[in-house]
């Protein structure tokens, strides 16, 4: 099936006379007729038996997202942050390291550089434009994964997925890609060699700014038996000796994340959240089309304005990442644009405060147009060096173009720019 159809039909197959829409299964537990049945479930721990790690409503959404990304299984989480955290913890223990490009979401930089460090896991940051030799120099014997972001928030650089997949696979380690801004509608990283895909579903997937969520998708393609990942190939004593690769084949990564991390930590969404996420997913393909169309017009408007120093939008032919965008994001480069206004921070604040339609909020990829000043908001915990490394200029404004009529959006921007 094509994306539009998957968005509407995948994940839930109503029984004869059953509800047409996946219902909200609002229950912590599931009742079984026999003790033996419950015992059996512990041999097949992907079944719903307790809503800390599995629930039918969430399961339907997981199947839909896995299909959209072209993966074999997915695991929903309560936030994008917990999806990124689990994606690493499923591979790295204290004493391990992993590599990440520095052009990633500020919250992820913090998670990787500060919090995971306290867990004894080292993140080695590399430049996304590093040469093969430079990348290879960052690899240590304990390096377990490579991480990057398809369309970086907020730098809007395009990640060269194939280059990094080749590098990761040469070192027998998987590539994890945060595909939040692109969504599987604009780019499917697994087709270019990514092994694991993560998302903040709080953004375009939910689409309506209703609830925070995340998801991890397992491509099923990585060979965990290559000797570098004994946790996948040796008995898990915390799970009566299960060997993940033997019992779960190409779903080993997804099942292990659920049965070790979700079982022990429990960052699993409520059924009601999954229901709302599903509503967003149903229209994702249609919405992404319009976001791209509107944002392209707004980017062209900014490019012509003499109040603007620079516009970052990979869809624009003059953009630094346009060639990579043509390859990885041929249908469009989402609704997010980064601009730098002449006059720096003070002008940025004046412009933002003059907006009436576009809202000032700590969000992005909303259905409504919104703006944010990363250096004083989402990225304020980063040092100046870290800001520059992840592509955030102190005068940068992130404009998230919504689904209002584009003429109204531009009129609002135009009136506000006139105040600068
Ligand atoms: C927002 C975001 C996250 C974090 O997701 P939350 O749902 O806010 O926890 C991770 N990666 C990217 C690219 C994001 O935009």
CSV table of C-alpha atoms and ligand atoms in Angstrom, one decimal:
chain,number,residue,atom,x,y,z
A,1,UNK,CA,0.0,0.0,0.0
A,2,UNK,CA,1.0,3.6,-0.6
A,3,UNK,CA,1.5,6.0,2.3
A,4,UNK,CA,-1.9,7.7,2.2
A,5,UNK,CA,-3.5,4.3,2.5
A,6,UNK,CA,-1.2,3.0,5.2
A,7,UNK,CA,-2.0,6.1,7.2
A,8,UNK,CA,-5.7,5.2,7.2
A,9,UNK,CA,-5.8,1.5,7.2
A,10,UNK,CA,-2.6,-0.1,8.7
A,11,UNK,CA,-2.3,-1.4,12.2
A,12,UNK,CA,-6.0,-2.3,12.9
A,13,UNK,CA,-8.2,-4.8,11.2
A,14,UNK,CA,-11.7,-4.7,12.6
A,15,UNK,CA,-13.4,-8.0,13.3
A,16,UNK,CA,-16.8,-8.8,11.7
A,17,UNK,CA,-19.1,-6.3,13.4
A,18,UNK,CA,-16.3,-4.7,15.4
A,19,UNK,CA,-15.7,-1.0,15.8
A,20,UNK,CA,-14.5,0.7,12.7
A,21,UNK,CA,-11.9,2.8,14.5
A,22,UNK,CA,-9.4,1.2,16.9
A,23,UNK,CA,-11.1,1.8,20.3
A,24,UNK,CA,-9.3,3.2,23.4
A,25,UNK,CA,-8.5,0.1,25.5
A,26,UNK,CA,-8.4,2.0,28.8
A,27,UNK,CA,-7.2,-0.8,31.0
A,28,UNK,CA,-4.1,-1.6,33.0
A,29,UNK,CA,-4.6,-5.3,32.9
A,30,UNK,CA,-6.0,-8.2,30.7
A,31,UNK,CA,-7.9,-11.1,32.2
A,32,UNK,CA,-7.0,-14.6,31.4
A,33,UNK,CA,-8.9,-17.9,31.9
A,34,UNK,CA,-5.9,-20.0,33.1
A,35,UNK,CA,-2.7,-19.6,35.0
A,36,UNK,CA,-1.1,-21.6,32.2
A,37,UNK,CA,-2.1,-19.0,29.6
A,38,UNK,CA,-0.4,-16.3,31.6
A,39,UNK,CA,2.7,-18.5,31.9
A,40,UNK,CA,2.7,-18.9,28.2
A,41,UNK,CA,2.5,-15.2,27.7
A,42,UNK,CA,5.8,-14.8,29.4
A,43,UNK,CA,7.3,-16.9,26.7
A,44,UNK,CA,5.9,-14.6,24.1
A,45,UNK,CA,6.3,-11.3,25.9
A,46,UNK,CA,5.1,-9.1,23.0
A,47,UNK,CA,1.5,-10.0,23.8
A,48,UNK,CA,-0.6,-7.6,25.8
A,49,UNK,CA,-0.5,-8.6,29.5
A,50,UNK,CA,0.2,-5.4,31.3
A,51,UNK,CA,0.0,-1.9,30.1
A,52,UNK,CA,3.4,-0.8,31.3
A,53,UNK,CA,4.8,-2.3,28.1
A,54,UNK,CA,1.9,-3.3,25.8
A,55,UNK,CA,-1.6,-2.2,25.1
A,56,UNK,CA,-3.9,-3.0,22.1
A,57,UNK,CA,-4.5,0.7,21.2
A,58,UNK,CA,-0.8,1.5,21.3
A,59,UNK,CA,0.0,-1.7,19.5
A,60,UNK,CA,-2.2,-0.6,16.5
A,61,UNK,CA,-0.3,2.7,16.3
A,62,UNK,CA,3.0,0.9,16.6
A,63,UNK,CA,2.1,-1.4,13.6
A,64,UNK,CA,1.0,1.6,11.5
A,65,UNK,CA,4.2,3.5,12.1
A,66,UNK,CA,6.4,0.4,11.5
A,67,UNK,CA,4.7,0.0,8.2
A,68,UNK,CA,5.0,3.6,7.2
A,69,UNK,CA,8.8,3.5,7.9
A,70,UNK,CA,9.2,0.1,6.2
A,71,UNK,CA,10.3,-1.6,9.5
A,72,UNK,CA,9.4,-4.9,11.1
A,73,UNK,CA,8.3,-3.6,14.5
A,74,UNK,CA,7.9,-0.4,16.5
A,75,UNK,CA,7.8,0.6,20.2
A,76,UNK,CA,5.9,3.7,21.3
A,77,UNK,CA,7.3,5.8,24.2
A,78,UNK,CA,6.0,8.7,26.2
A,79,UNK,CA,8.2,11.3,24.5
A,80,UNK,CA,10.7,11.7,21.7
A,81,UNK,CA,13.4,12.0,24.4
A,82,UNK,CA,12.6,8.6,25.9
A,83,UNK,CA,12.6,7.1,22.3
A,84,UNK,CA,16.2,8.5,21.8
A,85,UNK,CA,17.2,7.4,25.3
A,86,UNK,CA,15.9,3.8,24.8
A,87,UNK,CA,17.4,3.6,21.3
A,88,UNK,CA,20.8,4.0,22.8
A,89,UNK,CA,20.3,2.1,26.1
A,90,UNK,CA,19.2,-0.9,24.1
A,91,UNK,CA,22.8,-1.0,22.7
A,92,UNK,CA,25.1,0.6,25.2
A,93,UNK,CA,26.0,-0.1,28.8
A,94,UNK,CA,28.3,1.8,31.2
A,95,UNK,CA,31.7,1.7,29.6
A,96,UNK,CA,30.4,1.9,26.0
A,97,UNK,CA,30.4,4.8,23.6
A,98,UNK,CA,28.5,5.9,20.5
A,99,UNK,CA,28.9,8.5,17.8
A,100,UNK,CA,26.5,11.3,17.0
A,101,UNK,CA,26.6,14.1,14.6
A,102,UNK,CA,26.5,17.5,16.4
A,103,UNK,CA,23.7,18.9,14.2
A,104,UNK,CA,20.9,17.3,16.2
A,105,UNK,CA,18.0,18.6,18.4
A,106,UNK,CA,19.3,20.5,21.5
A,107,UNK,CA,17.4,18.3,23.9
A,108,UNK,CA,19.1,15.3,22.4
A,109,UNK,CA,22.5,17.0,22.7
A,110,UNK,CA,21.8,17.4,26.4
A,111,UNK,CA,20.6,13.9,26.9
A,112,UNK,CA,23.7,12.5,25.1
A,113,UNK,CA,26.4,14.8,26.5
A,114,UNK,CA,25.2,15.2,30.1
A,115,UNK,CA,22.7,12.6,31.2
A,116,UNK,CA,24.1,9.6,29.4
A,117,UNK,CA,27.5,10.5,30.6
A,118,UNK,CA,26.3,10.1,34.2
A,119,UNK,CA,25.2,6.5,33.1
A,120,UNK,CA,28.8,5.9,32.1
A,121,UNK,CA,28.0,6.1,28.3
A,122,UNK,CA,30.1,8.4,26.2
A,123,UNK,CA,28.8,10.2,23.2
A,124,UNK,CA,31.5,11.2,20.7
A,125,UNK,CA,30.2,14.1,18.6
A,126,UNK,CA,31.3,14.4,15.0
A,127,UNK,CA,30.8,17.0,12.3
A,128,UNK,CA,28.1,15.8,9.8
A,129,UNK,CA,30.5,16.9,7.0
A,130,UNK,CA,33.4,14.9,8.4
A,131,UNK,CA,35.4,12.9,5.9
A,132,UNK,CA,35.5,9.1,6.1
A,133,UNK,CA,38.9,9.2,7.8
A,134,UNK,CA,37.8,11.7,10.4
A,135,UNK,CA,34.7,9.6,11.1
A,136,UNK,CA,36.8,6.5,11.4
A,137,UNK,CA,39.1,8.2,13.9
A,138,UNK,CA,36.2,8.6,16.3
A,139,UNK,CA,35.5,4.9,16.5
A,140,UNK,CA,36.7,2.9,19.5
A,141,UNK,CA,36.5,-0.8,20.3
A,142,UNK,CA,33.5,0.0,22.6
A,143,UNK,CA,31.6,2.1,20.0
A,144,UNK,CA,28.1,0.6,19.6
A,145,UNK,CA,26.1,2.9,17.4
A,146,UNK,CA,26.0,6.0,15.1
A,147,UNK,CA,23.2,8.6,15.5
A,148,UNK,CA,22.0,11.4,13.2
A,149,UNK,CA,18.9,13.5,12.4
A,150,UNK,CA,17.4,13.5,8.8
A,151,UNK,CA,16.4,17.1,8.9
A,152,UNK,CA,18.1,18.7,11.9
A,153,UNK,CA,16.0,20.8,14.4
A,154,UNK,CA,16.6,23.7,14.2
A,155,UNK,CA,19.7,23.9,11.9
A,156,UNK,CA,17.7,22.4,9.0
A,157,UNK,CA,20.8,20.6,7.6
A,158,UNK,CA,20.1,17.4,5.7
A,159,UNK,CA,21.8,14.3,7.0
A,160,UNK,CA,23.7,12.1,4.5
A,161,UNK,CA,22.1,8.9,5.5
A,162,UNK,CA,23.8,6.7,3.0
A,163,UNK,CA,27.3,8.0,3.9
A,164,UNK,CA,26.7,7.4,7.6
A,165,UNK,CA,25.1,3.9,7.1
A,166,UNK,CA,28.1,2.8,5.1
A,167,UNK,CA,30.4,4.1,7.8
A,168,UNK,CA,28.4,2.4,10.6
A,169,UNK,CA,28.1,-0.9,8.7
A,170,UNK,CA,31.8,-1.0,7.9
A,171,UNK,CA,32.3,-0.9,11.7
A,172,UNK,CA,29.6,-3.6,12.4
A,173,UNK,CA,27.4,-1.1,14.3
A,174,UNK,CA,23.9,0.1,13.5
A,175,UNK,CA,22.8,3.6,12.3
A,176,UNK,CA,20.0,5.3,14.3
A,177,UNK,CA,18.2,8.1,12.6
A,178,UNK,CA,15.9,10.7,14.2
A,179,UNK,CA,13.3,11.2,11.5
A,180,UNK,CA,11.0,13.6,13.3
A,181,UNK,CA,11.0,16.6,10.9
A,182,UNK,CA,10.9,14.6,7.7
A,183,UNK,CA,8.4,12.0,8.8
A,184,UNK,CA,8.2,8.8,6.8
A,185,UNK,CA,6.1,10.7,4.3
A,186,UNK,CA,9.0,12.8,3.1
A,187,UNK,CA,11.9,10.3,3.8
A,188,UNK,CA,12.2,6.7,4.8
A,189,UNK,CA,15.7,6.4,6.3
A,190,UNK,CA,15.5,2.5,6.3
A,191,UNK,CA,15.6,2.6,2.4
A,192,UNK,CA,19.0,4.4,2.6
A,193,UNK,CA,20.5,2.0,5.2
A,194,UNK,CA,19.3,3.2,8.6
A,195,UNK,CA,18.8,0.3,11.0
A,196,UNK,CA,16.8,2.0,13.7
A,197,UNK,CA,14.5,5.1,13.3
A,198,UNK,CA,13.3,7.2,16.1
A,199,UNK,CA,10.7,10.0,16.3
A,200,UNK,CA,9.3,12.6,18.5
A,201,UNK,CA,5.6,11.9,17.6
A,202,UNK,CA,4.8,15.2,19.4
A,203,UNK,CA,5.6,17.0,16.1
A,204,UNK,CA,4.1,16.3,12.7
A,205,UNK,CA,2.9,12.8,13.5
A,206,UNK,CA,0.5,14.0,16.2
A,207,UNK,CA,0.3,17.2,14.2
A,208,UNK,CA,-2.2,19.0,16.4
A,209,UNK,CA,-0.1,19.8,19.4
A,210,UNK,CA,-2.2,17.5,21.6
A,211,UNK,CA,0.3,15.2,23.3
A,212,UNK,CA,3.9,14.3,23.8
A,213,UNK,CA,5.1,11.0,22.4
A,214,UNK,CA,7.9,9.1,20.7
A,215,UNK,CA,8.5,5.9,18.8
A,216,UNK,CA,11.4,3.6,17.9
A,217,UNK,CA,11.2,1.6,14.7
A,218,UNK,CA,13.3,-1.5,14.1
A,219,UNK,CA,14.2,-2.1,10.4
A,220,UNK,CA,14.9,-5.8,11.1
A,221,UNK,CA,18.0,-5.5,8.9
A,222,UNK,CA,20.9,-5.4,11.3
A,223,UNK,CA,22.8,-8.5,12.1
A,224,UNK,CA,23.1,-8.6,15.8
A,225,UNK,CA,25.0,-11.9,15.7
A,226,UNK,CA,28.1,-10.3,14.4
A,227,UNK,CA,29.9,-10.7,17.8
A,228,UNK,CA,29.6,-7.0,18.9
A,229,UNK,CA,26.2,-7.4,20.7
A,230,UNK,CA,26.3,-10.3,23.2
A,231,UNK,CA,23.2,-9.0,25.0
A,232,UNK,CA,21.3,-10.0,21.9
A,233,UNK,CA,22.9,-13.4,21.5
A,234,UNK,CA,23.4,-14.6,25.0
A,235,UNK,CA,20.7,-15.7,27.5
A,236,UNK,CA,18.9,-12.8,29.3
A,237,UNK,CA,18.8,-14.0,32.9
A,238,UNK,CA,16.3,-11.3,33.7
A,239,UNK,CA,14.0,-13.0,31.2
A,240,UNK,CA,14.4,-16.7,32.1
A,241,UNK,CA,17.2,-17.2,29.7
A,242,UNK,CA,15.7,-15.9,26.5
A,243,UNK,CA,18.1,-15.3,23.6
A,244,UNK,CA,16.6,-12.4,21.6
A,245,UNK,CA,18.1,-13.3,18.2
A,246,UNK,CA,17.0,-16.9,18.6
A,247,UNK,CA,13.5,-16.3,19.8
A,248,UNK,CA,12.6,-13.2,17.9
A,249,UNK,CA,14.8,-13.2,14.8
A,250,UNK,CA,14.8,-9.9,13.0
A,251,UNK,CA,12.6,-8.3,15.6
A,252,UNK,CA,15.3,-8.9,18.3
A,253,UNK,CA,16.0,-5.2,18.8
A,254,UNK,CA,12.4,-4.1,19.2
A,255,UNK,CA,11.5,-7.0,21.5
A,256,UNK,CA,14.6,-6.5,23.7
A,257,UNK,CA,13.8,-2.7,24.0
A,258,UNK,CA,10.2,-3.6,25.1
A,259,UNK,CA,11.1,-6.5,27.4
A,260,UNK,CA,14.1,-5.0,29.2
A,261,UNK,CA,13.8,-1.3,29.0
A,262,UNK,CA,10.0,-0.8,28.9
A,263,UNK,CA,9.4,-3.5,31.4
A,264,UNK,CA,11.9,-1.9,33.8
A,265,UNK,CA,11.4,1.8,33.1
A,266,UNK,CA,7.8,1.9,31.9
A,267,UNK,CA,7.8,5.0,29.7
A,268,UNK,CA,4.9,3.6,27.8
A,269,UNK,CA,2.1,5.9,26.4
A,270,UNK,CA,-1.5,5.6,27.7
A,271,UNK,CA,-4.1,4.2,25.3
A,272,UNK,CA,-5.8,7.6,25.1
A,273,UNK,CA,-2.6,9.2,23.9
A,274,UNK,CA,-2.1,6.5,21.2
A,275,UNK,CA,-5.7,7.1,20.1
A,276,UNK,CA,-5.0,10.8,19.6
A,277,UNK,CA,-1.7,10.0,17.9
A,278,UNK,CA,-3.6,7.7,15.5
A,279,UNK,CA,-6.0,10.6,14.5
A,280,UNK,CA,-2.9,12.6,13.6
A,281,UNK,CA,-1.4,9.8,11.6
A,282,UNK,CA,-4.5,9.3,9.6
A,283,UNK,CA,-4.0,12.6,7.8
A,284,UNK,CA,-0.2,12.8,8.0
A,285,UNK,CA,0.4,12.3,4.3
A,286,UNK,CA,-2.1,14.9,3.2
A,287,UNK,CA,-0.8,17.4,5.8
A,288,UNK,CA,2.9,16.9,4.9
A,289,UNK,CA,2.1,17.9,1.3
A,290,UNK,CA,0.5,21.2,2.4
A,291,UNK,CA,3.2,22.0,5.0
A,292,UNK,CA,5.8,21.7,2.3
A,293,UNK,CA,3.8,23.8,-0.2
A,294,UNK,CA,3.1,26.6,2.3
A,295,UNK,CA,6.7,26.6,3.7
A,296,UNK,CA,8.2,26.8,0.2
A,297,UNK,CA,6.2,30.0,-0.5
A,298,UNK,CA,7.1,31.5,2.8
A,299,UNK,CA,10.8,30.6,2.3
A,300,UNK,CA,10.7,32.3,-1.1
A,301,UNK,CA,9.1,35.4,0.5
A,302,UNK,CA,11.9,35.5,3.2
A,303,UNK,CA,14.5,35.2,0.5
A,304,UNK,CA,13.2,38.3,-1.2
A,305,UNK,CA,13.0,40.4,1.9
A,306,UNK,CA,15.8,42.9,2.6
A,307,UNK,CA,15.2,42.6,6.4
A,308,UNK,CA,16.5,39.0,6.3
A,309,UNK,CA,20.1,38.1,6.4
A,310,UNK,CA,19.7,34.4,5.5
A,311,UNK,CA,17.1,31.7,5.1
A,312,UNK,CA,17.8,28.0,5.7
A,313,UNK,CA,15.2,25.9,3.9
A,314,UNK,CA,16.7,22.9,2.0
A,315,UNK,CA,13.8,23.1,-0.5
A,316,UNK,CA,15.2,26.4,-1.8
A,317,UNK,CA,17.5,25.8,-4.8
A,318,UNK,CA,20.2,28.1,-3.3
A,319,UNK,CA,20.3,26.3,0.0
A,320,UNK,CA,23.5,24.6,1.2
A,321,UNK,CA,21.7,21.3,1.6
A,322,UNK,CA,19.6,21.5,-1.6
A,323,UNK,CA,21.5,18.6,-3.3
A,324,UNK,CA,21.1,16.3,-0.3
A,325,UNK,CA,17.4,17.4,0.0
A,326,UNK,CA,16.8,16.4,-3.7
A,327,UNK,CA,18.1,13.0,-2.9
A,328,UNK,CA,16.6,12.3,0.5
A,329,UNK,CA,13.6,14.6,0.6
A,330,UNK,CA,12.4,14.8,-3.0
A,331,UNK,CA,8.7,15.5,-2.0
A,332,UNK,CA,9.6,18.5,0.1
A,333,UNK,CA,11.5,19.6,3.2
A,334,UNK,CA,8.8,20.0,5.8
A,335,UNK,CA,7.2,23.2,7.2
A,336,UNK,CA,10.1,24.4,9.2
A,337,UNK,CA,12.3,27.3,8.1
A,338,UNK,CA,15.2,29.0,10.0
A,339,UNK,CA,15.9,32.6,9.3
A,340,UNK,CA,18.3,35.2,10.6
A,341,UNK,CA,17.0,38.7,10.8
A,342,UNK,CA,19.3,41.7,10.2
A,343,UNK,CA,19.9,43.4,13.6
A,344,UNK,CA,20.5,40.2,15.6
A,345,UNK,CA,18.7,39.3,18.8
A,346,UNK,CA,17.0,42.6,19.4
A,347,UNK,CA,15.5,42.6,15.9
A,348,UNK,CA,14.4,39.0,16.3
A,349,UNK,CA,12.5,39.8,19.5
A,350,UNK,CA,10.9,42.9,17.9
A,351,UNK,CA,9.8,40.8,14.9
A,352,UNK,CA,8.4,38.0,17.0
A,353,UNK,CA,6.5,40.2,19.4
A,354,UNK,CA,4.8,42.0,16.4
A,355,UNK,CA,3.4,38.8,15.0
A,356,UNK,CA,-0.4,38.3,15.5
A,357,UNK,CA,-1.4,35.2,13.7
A,358,UNK,CA,1.8,33.2,14.3
A,359,UNK,CA,2.1,32.2,17.9
A,360,UNK,CA,5.2,32.4,20.0
A,361,UNK,CA,5.4,28.9,21.6
A,362,UNK,CA,7.8,26.2,22.6
A,363,UNK,CA,6.8,23.9,19.9
A,364,UNK,CA,7.4,23.2,16.2
A,365,UNK,CA,5.7,21.2,13.5
A,366,UNK,CA,2.3,22.4,14.8
A,367,UNK,CA,-0.8,22.6,12.7
A,368,UNK,CA,-0.8,26.4,13.4
A,369,UNK,CA,2.1,28.6,12.4
A,370,UNK,CA,4.4,29.2,15.3
A,371,UNK,CA,7.8,30.8,15.9
A,372,UNK,CA,10.6,30.3,18.4
A,373,UNK,CA,14.0,31.9,19.2
A,374,UNK,CA,16.1,28.8,20.0
A,375,UNK,CA,19.1,30.6,21.6
A,376,UNK,CA,16.9,31.9,24.4
A,377,UNK,CA,14.5,29.0,24.6
A,378,UNK,CA,15.0,25.3,23.6
A,379,UNK,CA,18.8,25.7,23.3
A,380,UNK,CA,19.5,28.1,26.2
A,381,UNK,CA,21.3,25.3,28.1
A,382,UNK,CA,23.9,25.0,25.4
A,383,UNK,CA,27.2,26.8,25.5
A,384,UNK,CA,28.0,29.2,22.6
A,385,UNK,CA,30.4,26.6,21.1
A,386,UNK,CA,27.6,23.9,21.3
A,387,UNK,CA,25.2,26.4,19.8
A,388,UNK,CA,27.4,27.0,16.8
A,389,UNK,CA,28.2,23.2,16.5
A,390,UNK,CA,24.5,22.4,16.2
A,391,UNK,CA,24.0,25.2,13.7
A,392,UNK,CA,22.2,27.7,16.0
A,393,UNK,CA,23.0,31.4,15.5
A,394,UNK,CA,22.1,33.6,18.4
A,395,UNK,CA,19.9,35.7,16.0
A,396,UNK,CA,18.2,32.7,14.5
A,397,UNK,CA,14.4,32.3,14.5
A,398,UNK,CA,12.7,29.0,13.8
A,399,UNK,CA,9.5,29.5,11.8
A,400,UNK,CA,7.2,26.5,11.7
A,401,UNK,CA,4.7,27.2,8.9
A,402,UNK,CA,1.3,25.8,9.6
A,403,UNK,CA,-1.8,24.9,7.6
A,404,UNK,CA,-3.5,28.3,7.6
A,405,UNK,CA,-3.9,29.9,4.1
A,406,UNK,CA,-0.4,30.9,3.1
A,407,UNK,CA,-1.5,34.4,2.1
A,408,UNK,CA,-2.6,35.1,5.7
A,409,UNK,CA,0.7,33.6,7.0
A,410,UNK,CA,2.8,35.9,4.7
A,411,UNK,CA,0.7,39.0,5.5
A,412,UNK,CA,1.3,38.5,9.2
A,413,UNK,CA,5.1,38.0,8.7
A,414,UNK,CA,5.2,41.0,6.4
A,415,UNK,CA,3.5,43.3,8.9
A,416,UNK,CA,5.8,42.1,11.7
A,417,UNK,CA,8.9,42.5,9.5
A,418,UNK,CA,7.9,46.1,8.8
A,419,UNK,CA,8.2,46.8,12.5
A,420,UNK,CA,11.8,45.8,12.6
B,1,LIG,C1,11.1,17.6,19.8
B,1,LIG,C2,12.2,16.7,19.3
B,1,LIG,C3,12.7,15.7,20.1
B,1,LIG,C4,12.2,15.4,21.5
B,1,LIG,O1,10.9,15.0,21.5
B,1,LIG,P1,9.8,15.3,22.7
B,1,LIG,O2,8.6,14.6,22.2
B,1,LIG,O3,9.7,16.7,22.9
B,1,LIG,O4,10.4,14.6,23.9
B,1,LIG,C5,13.6,14.8,19.5
B,1,LIG,N1,14.1,15.0,18.3
B,1,LIG,C6,13.7,16.0,17.5
B,1,LIG,C7,14.2,16.2,16.1
B,1,LIG,C8,12.7,16.9,18.0
B,1,LIG,O5,12.2,17.9,17.2
